[in-house]
Short mmCIF file of C-alpha atoms in Angstrom, two decimals:
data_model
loop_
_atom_site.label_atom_id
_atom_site.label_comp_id
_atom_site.label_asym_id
_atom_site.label_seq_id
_atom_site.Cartn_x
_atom_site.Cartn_y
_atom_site.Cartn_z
CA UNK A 15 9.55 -8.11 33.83
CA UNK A 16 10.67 -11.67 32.62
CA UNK A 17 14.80 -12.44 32.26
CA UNK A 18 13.91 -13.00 28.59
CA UNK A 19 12.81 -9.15 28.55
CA UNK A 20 15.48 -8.57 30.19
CA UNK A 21 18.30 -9.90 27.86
CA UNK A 22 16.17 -8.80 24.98
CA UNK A 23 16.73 -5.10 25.89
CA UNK A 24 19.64 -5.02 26.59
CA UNK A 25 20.75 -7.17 23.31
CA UNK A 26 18.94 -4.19 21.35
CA UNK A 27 20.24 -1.35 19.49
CA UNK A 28 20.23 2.22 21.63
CA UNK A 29 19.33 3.59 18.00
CA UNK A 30 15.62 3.53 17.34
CA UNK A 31 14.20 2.13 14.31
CA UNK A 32 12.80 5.08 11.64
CA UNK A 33 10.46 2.87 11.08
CA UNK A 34 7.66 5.02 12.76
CA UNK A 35 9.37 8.44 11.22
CA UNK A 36 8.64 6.77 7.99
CA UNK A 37 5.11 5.92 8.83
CA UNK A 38 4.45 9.04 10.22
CA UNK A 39 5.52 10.87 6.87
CA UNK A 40 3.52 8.64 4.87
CA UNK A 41 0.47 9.19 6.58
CA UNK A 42 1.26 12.90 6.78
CA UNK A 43 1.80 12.96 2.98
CA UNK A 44 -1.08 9.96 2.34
CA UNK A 45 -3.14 12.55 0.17
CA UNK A 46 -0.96 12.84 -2.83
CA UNK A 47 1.59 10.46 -2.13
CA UNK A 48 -1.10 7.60 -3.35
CA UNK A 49 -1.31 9.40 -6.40
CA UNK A 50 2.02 9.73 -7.35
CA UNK A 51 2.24 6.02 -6.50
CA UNK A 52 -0.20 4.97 -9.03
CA UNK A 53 1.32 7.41 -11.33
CA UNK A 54 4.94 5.79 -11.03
CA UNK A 55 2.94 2.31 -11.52
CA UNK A 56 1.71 3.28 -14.67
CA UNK A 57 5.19 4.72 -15.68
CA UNK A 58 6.77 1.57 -14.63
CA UNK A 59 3.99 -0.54 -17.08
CA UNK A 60 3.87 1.40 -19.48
CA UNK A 61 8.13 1.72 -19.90
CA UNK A 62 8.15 -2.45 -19.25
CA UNK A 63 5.38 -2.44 -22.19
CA UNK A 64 7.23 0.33 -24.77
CA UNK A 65 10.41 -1.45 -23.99
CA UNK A 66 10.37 -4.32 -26.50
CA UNK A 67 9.10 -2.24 -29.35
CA UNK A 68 11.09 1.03 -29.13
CA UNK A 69 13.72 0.20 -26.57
CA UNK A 70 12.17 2.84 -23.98
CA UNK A 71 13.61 2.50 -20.73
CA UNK A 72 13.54 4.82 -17.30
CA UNK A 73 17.06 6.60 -18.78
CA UNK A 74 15.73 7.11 -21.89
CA UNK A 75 12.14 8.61 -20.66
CA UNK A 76 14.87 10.97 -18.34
CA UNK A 77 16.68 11.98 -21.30
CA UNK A 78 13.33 13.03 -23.67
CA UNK A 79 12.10 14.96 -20.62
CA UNK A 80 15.28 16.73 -20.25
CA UNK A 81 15.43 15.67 -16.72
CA UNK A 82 18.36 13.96 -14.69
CA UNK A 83 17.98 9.61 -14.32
CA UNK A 84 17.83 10.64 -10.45
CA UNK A 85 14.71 12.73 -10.73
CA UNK A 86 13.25 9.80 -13.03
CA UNK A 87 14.48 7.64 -10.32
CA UNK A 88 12.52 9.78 -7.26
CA UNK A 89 9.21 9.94 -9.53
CA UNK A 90 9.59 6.02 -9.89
CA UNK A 91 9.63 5.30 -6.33
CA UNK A 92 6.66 7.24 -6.17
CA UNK A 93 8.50 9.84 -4.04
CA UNK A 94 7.42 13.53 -5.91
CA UNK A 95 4.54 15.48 -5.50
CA UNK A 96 4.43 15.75 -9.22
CA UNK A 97 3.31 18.95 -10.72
CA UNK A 98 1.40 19.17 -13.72
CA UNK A 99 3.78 20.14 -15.93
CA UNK A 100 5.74 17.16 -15.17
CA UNK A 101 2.81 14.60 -15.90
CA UNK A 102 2.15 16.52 -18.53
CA UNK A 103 5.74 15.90 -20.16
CA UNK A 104 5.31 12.10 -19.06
CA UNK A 105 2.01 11.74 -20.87
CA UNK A 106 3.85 12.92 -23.81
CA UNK A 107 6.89 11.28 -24.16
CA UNK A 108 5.32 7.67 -23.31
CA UNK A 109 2.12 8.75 -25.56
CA UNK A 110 -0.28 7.68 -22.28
CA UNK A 111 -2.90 9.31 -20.27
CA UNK A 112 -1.92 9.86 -16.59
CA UNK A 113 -4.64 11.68 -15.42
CA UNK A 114 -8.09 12.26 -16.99
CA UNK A 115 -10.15 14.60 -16.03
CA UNK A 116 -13.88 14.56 -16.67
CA UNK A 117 -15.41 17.37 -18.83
CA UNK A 118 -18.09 18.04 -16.82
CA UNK A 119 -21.10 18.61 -18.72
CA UNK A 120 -23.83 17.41 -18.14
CA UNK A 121 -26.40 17.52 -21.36
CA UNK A 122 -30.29 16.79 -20.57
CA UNK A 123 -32.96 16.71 -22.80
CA UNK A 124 -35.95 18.93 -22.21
CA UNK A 125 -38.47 19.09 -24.53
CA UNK A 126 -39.85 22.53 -25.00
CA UNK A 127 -42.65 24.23 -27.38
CA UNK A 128 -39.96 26.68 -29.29
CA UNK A 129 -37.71 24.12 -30.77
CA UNK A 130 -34.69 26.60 -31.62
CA UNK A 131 -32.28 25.37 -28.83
CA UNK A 132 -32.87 21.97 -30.30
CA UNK A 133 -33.93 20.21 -27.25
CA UNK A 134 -30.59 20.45 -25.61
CA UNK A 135 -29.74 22.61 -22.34
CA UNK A 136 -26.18 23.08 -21.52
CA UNK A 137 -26.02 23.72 -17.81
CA UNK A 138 -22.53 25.51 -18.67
CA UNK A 139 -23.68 28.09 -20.91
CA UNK A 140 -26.91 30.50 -20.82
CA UNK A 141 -29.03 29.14 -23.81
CA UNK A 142 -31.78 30.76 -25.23
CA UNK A 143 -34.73 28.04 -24.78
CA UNK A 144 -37.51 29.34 -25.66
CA UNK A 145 -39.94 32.37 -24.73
CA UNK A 146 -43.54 32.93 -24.44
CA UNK A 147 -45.17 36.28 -23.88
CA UNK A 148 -47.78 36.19 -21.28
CA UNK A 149 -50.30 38.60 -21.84
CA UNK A 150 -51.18 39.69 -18.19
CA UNK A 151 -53.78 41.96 -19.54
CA UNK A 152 -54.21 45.63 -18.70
CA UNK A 153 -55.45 45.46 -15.15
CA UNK A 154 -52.17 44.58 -13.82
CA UNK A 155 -50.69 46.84 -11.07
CA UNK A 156 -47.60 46.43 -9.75
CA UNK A 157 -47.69 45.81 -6.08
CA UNK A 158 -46.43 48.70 -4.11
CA UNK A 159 -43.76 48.35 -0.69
CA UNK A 160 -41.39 46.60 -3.50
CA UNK A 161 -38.52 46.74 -4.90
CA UNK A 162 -38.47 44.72 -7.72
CA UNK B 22 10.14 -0.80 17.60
CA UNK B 23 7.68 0.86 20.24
CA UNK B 24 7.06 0.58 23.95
CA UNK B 25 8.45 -2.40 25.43
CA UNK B 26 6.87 -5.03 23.98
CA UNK B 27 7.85 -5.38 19.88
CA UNK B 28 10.96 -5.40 18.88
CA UNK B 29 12.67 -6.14 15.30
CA UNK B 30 14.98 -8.05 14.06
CA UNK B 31 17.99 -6.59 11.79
CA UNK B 32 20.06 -8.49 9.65
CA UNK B 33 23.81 -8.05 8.56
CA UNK B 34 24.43 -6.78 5.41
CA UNK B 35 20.78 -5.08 5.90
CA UNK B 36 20.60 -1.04 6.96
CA UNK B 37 17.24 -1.29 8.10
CA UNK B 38 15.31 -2.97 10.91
CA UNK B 39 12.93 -5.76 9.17
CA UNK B 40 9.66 -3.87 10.13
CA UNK B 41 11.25 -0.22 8.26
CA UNK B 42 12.71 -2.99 5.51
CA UNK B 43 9.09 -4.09 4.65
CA UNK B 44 7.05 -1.59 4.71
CA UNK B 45 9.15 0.39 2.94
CA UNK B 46 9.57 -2.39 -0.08
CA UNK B 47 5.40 -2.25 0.33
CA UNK B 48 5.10 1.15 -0.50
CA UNK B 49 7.64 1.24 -3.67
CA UNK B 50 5.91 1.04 -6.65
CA UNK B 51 9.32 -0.50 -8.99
CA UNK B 52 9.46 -3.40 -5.99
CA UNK B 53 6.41 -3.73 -6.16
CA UNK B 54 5.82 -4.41 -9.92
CA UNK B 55 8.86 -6.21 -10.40
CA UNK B 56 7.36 -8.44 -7.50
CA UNK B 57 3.95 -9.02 -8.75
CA UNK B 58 5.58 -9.66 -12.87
CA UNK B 59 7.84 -11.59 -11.36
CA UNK B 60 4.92 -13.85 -9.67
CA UNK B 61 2.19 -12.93 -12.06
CA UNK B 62 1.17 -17.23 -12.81
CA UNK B 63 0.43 -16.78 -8.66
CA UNK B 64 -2.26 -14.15 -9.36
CA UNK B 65 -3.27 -15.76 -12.63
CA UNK B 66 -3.79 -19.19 -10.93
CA UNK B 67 -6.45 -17.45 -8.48
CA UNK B 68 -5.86 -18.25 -5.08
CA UNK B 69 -6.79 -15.01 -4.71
CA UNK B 70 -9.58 -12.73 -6.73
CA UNK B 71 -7.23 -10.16 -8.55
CA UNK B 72 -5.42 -11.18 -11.33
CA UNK B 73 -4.00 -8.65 -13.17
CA UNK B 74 -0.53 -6.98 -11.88
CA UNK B 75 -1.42 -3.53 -11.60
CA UNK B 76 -4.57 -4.51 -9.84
CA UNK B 77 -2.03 -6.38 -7.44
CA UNK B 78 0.12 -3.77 -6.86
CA UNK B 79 -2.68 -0.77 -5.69
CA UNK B 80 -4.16 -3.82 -3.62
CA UNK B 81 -0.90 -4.34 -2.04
CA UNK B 82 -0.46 -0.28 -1.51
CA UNK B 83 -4.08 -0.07 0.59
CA UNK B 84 -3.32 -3.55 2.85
CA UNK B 85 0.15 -1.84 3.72
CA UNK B 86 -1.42 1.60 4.70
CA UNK B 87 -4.20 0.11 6.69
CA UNK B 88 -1.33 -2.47 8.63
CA UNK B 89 0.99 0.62 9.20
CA UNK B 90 -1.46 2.70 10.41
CA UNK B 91 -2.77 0.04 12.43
CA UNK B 92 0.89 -0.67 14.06
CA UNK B 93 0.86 3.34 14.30
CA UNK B 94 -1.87 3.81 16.10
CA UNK B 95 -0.91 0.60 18.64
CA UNK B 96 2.67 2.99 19.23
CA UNK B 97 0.49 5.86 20.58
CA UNK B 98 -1.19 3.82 23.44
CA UNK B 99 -0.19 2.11 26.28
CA UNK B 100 1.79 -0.70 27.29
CA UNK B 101 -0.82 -3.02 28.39
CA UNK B 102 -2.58 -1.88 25.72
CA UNK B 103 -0.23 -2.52 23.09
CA UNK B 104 0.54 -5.82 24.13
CA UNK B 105 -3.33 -6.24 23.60
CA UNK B 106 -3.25 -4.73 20.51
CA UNK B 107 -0.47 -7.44 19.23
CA UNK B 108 -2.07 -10.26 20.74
CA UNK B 109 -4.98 -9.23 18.25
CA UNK B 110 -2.82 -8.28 15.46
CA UNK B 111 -0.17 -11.58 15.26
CA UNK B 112 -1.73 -15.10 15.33
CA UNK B 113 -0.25 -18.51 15.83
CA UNK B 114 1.69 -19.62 12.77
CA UNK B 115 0.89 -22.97 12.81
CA UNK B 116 -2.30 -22.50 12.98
CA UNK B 117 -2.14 -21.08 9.21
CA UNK B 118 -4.40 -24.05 8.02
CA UNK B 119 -7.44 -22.95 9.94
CA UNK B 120 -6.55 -19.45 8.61
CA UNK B 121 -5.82 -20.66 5.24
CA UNK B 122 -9.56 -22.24 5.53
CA UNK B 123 -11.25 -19.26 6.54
CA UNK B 124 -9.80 -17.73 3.89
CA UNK B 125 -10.77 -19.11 1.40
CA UNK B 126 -14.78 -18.59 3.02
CA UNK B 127 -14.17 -14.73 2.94
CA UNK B 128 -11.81 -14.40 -0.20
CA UNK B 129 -12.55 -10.77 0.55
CA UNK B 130 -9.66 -10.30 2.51
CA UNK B 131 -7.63 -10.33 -0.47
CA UNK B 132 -4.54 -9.72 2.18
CA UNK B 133 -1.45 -11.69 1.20
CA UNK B 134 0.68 -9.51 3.25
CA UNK B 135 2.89 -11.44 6.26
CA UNK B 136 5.32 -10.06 9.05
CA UNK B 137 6.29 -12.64 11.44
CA UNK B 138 7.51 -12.64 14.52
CA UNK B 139 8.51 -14.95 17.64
CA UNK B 140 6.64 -14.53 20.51
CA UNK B 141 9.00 -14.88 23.60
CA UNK B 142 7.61 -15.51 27.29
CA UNK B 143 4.18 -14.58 25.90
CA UNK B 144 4.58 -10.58 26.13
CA UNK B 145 7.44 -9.83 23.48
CA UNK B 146 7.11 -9.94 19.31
CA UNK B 147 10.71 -9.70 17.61
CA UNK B 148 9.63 -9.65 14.02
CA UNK B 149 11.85 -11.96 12.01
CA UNK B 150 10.61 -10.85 8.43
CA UNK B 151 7.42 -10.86 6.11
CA UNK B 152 6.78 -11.15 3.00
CA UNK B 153 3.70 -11.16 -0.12
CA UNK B 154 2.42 -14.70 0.30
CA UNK B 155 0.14 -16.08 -3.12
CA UNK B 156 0.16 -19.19 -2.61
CA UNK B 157 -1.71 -21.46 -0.28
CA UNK B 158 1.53 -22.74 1.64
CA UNK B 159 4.68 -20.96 2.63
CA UNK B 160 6.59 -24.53 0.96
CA UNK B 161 5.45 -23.51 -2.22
CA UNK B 162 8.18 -20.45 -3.12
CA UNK B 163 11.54 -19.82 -2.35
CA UNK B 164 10.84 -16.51 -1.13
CA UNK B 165 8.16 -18.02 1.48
CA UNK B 166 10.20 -20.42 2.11
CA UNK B 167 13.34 -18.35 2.76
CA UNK B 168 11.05 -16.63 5.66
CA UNK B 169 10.29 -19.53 7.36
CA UNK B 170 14.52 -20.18 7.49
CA UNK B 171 14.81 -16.64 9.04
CA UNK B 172 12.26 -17.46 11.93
CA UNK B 173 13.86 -20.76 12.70
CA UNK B 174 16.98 -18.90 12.51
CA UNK B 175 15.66 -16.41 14.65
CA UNK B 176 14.88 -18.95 17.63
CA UNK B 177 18.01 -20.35 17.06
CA UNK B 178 20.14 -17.61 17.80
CA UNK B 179 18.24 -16.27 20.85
CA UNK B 180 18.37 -20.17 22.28
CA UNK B 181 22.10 -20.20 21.11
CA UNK B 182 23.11 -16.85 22.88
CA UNK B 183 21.33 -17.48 25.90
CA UNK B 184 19.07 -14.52 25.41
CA UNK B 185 16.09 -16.95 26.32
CA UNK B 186 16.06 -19.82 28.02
CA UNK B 187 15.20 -23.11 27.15
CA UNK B 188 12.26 -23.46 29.36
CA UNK B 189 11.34 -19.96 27.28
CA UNK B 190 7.78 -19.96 25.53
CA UNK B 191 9.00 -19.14 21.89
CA UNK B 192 5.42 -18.88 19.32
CA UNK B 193 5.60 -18.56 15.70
CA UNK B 194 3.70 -15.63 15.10
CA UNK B 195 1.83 -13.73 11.77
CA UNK B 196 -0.24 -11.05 10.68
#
């Protein structure tokens, strides 16, 4: 061990540095904690944008949510594991979208002989496409050993 | 900080260690923004590919999870290995020019995130500070500038208080 090492540790503080608490949390909490960061960003742009033309500012959005500055002041920092209801509220008193979600249908066109579905198959819901009888004709016999 | 071989330095007037200081200010988004508005002619001006603020902001939020976790993950291991580790991670500061040059090949990097850090006797980093660096030198802002001060600062006072001697090996250091 050099002197320099030496005199270094023993010129440090006995009290670690949280630093690796608060690293540890961060990546503990890394799955929603980047989302509530880009939420807060968007607050933050949004508030900077609204602020000039209706004088919106982080009390104010506190006040129309019926929430306390400090809580504005958590969600800002990108500190809350926001529920829905709260983003919801958000979205609504700044007039933005937070979150979008995606509606999830999927339409494809398949063209089929009996035109009354119109083309169109909605994976979501049972549609009535189209039907053809087959005539099988009267020697059919069912297998036997089934059960279906 | 961890294991024997990087320490921090922490300022009066300051209640955290420069290393907590920063990488907490990294991951706040209303520092963050005020930061990159603040600076937005920087992003505009292109040294860099992104050039819108918000764009700046979530790029600033991935570099600092990937350093932490990086610094992290160094903590866990062992002492010879985490003095490897930091002899990867922190580079000669005056050799920013060749860096700056390389950067500008692989633009890709889009990393404008410093710490610094003297490098005493070859197997200690103190960190002295960091900062969001835009532009291509650290002359060209106040707040780049203000870091170089600290690490000359730095030396000084660990020359001054006899914590290293003169004949000490003292290296500017970055990420």
């Amino acid at each position: 061990m050099t002197k320099s090492l030496d005199n270094i540790k023993q010129m440090a503080s006995q009290e670690p540095s949280n630093w690796i608490d608060d690293a540890k949390r961060r990546q503990t909490n890394k799955t929603w904690a980047k989302r509530s960061f880009q939420i807060a960003v968007r607050i933050l742009r949004e508030i900077r944008k609204q602020k000039p033309q209706n004088g919106m500012t982080q009390k104010r959005l506190a006040v129309e949510m019926g929430v306390s500055p400090q809580y504005i002041n958590k969600v800002i920092k990108g500190e809350e594991n926001l529920t829905l209801e709260t983003i919801a509220k958000i979205e609504d008193v700044l007039g933005v979208t937070l979150i979008e979600i995606l509606k999830g249908e999927n339409s494809i066109n398949v063209p089929v002989e009996n035109q009354s579905s119109g083309g169109y198959i909605n994976r979501n819901r049972s549609v009535h496409i189209a039907e053809k009888t087959i005539d099988i004709g009267s020697t059919y016999a069912k297998p036997t050993g089934t059960n279906g | 900080m961890f294991g024997e071989n990087l320490f921090a330095f922490k300022y009066s007037g300051q209640s955290d260690d420069e290393l907590r200081r920063l990488f907490n200010l990294w991951a706040d988004p209303e520092y963050l923004e005020d930061f990159f508005e603040n600076n937005k002619s920087d992003l505009i001006n292109g040294y860099y590919d992104i050039h819108t603020v918000e764009g700046a902001i979530f790029e600033t939020y991935d570099h600092a999870v990937y350093l932490e976790n990086r610094l992290l993950l160094l903590s866990e291991q062992s002492s010879s290995e985490q003095l490897k580790g930091l002899e990867e991670i922190f580079k000669p500061l005056h050799n920013s020019q060749t860096k700056i040059l390389q950067l500008n090949k692989c633009k890709a990097q889009q990393n404008w995130l410093r710490l610094y850090a003297l490098r005493v006797d070859k197997n200690v980093y103190i960190i002295t500070g960091g900062t969001i660096k835009l532009t291509r030198t650290m002359q060209e802002r106040a707040h780049t500038m203000q870091e170089l001060e600290k690490i000359s600062q730095c030396r000084e006072f660990l020359l001054s208080k006899g914590i290293v001697g003169v004949e000490s090996l003292i290296e500017e250091t970055e990420i």
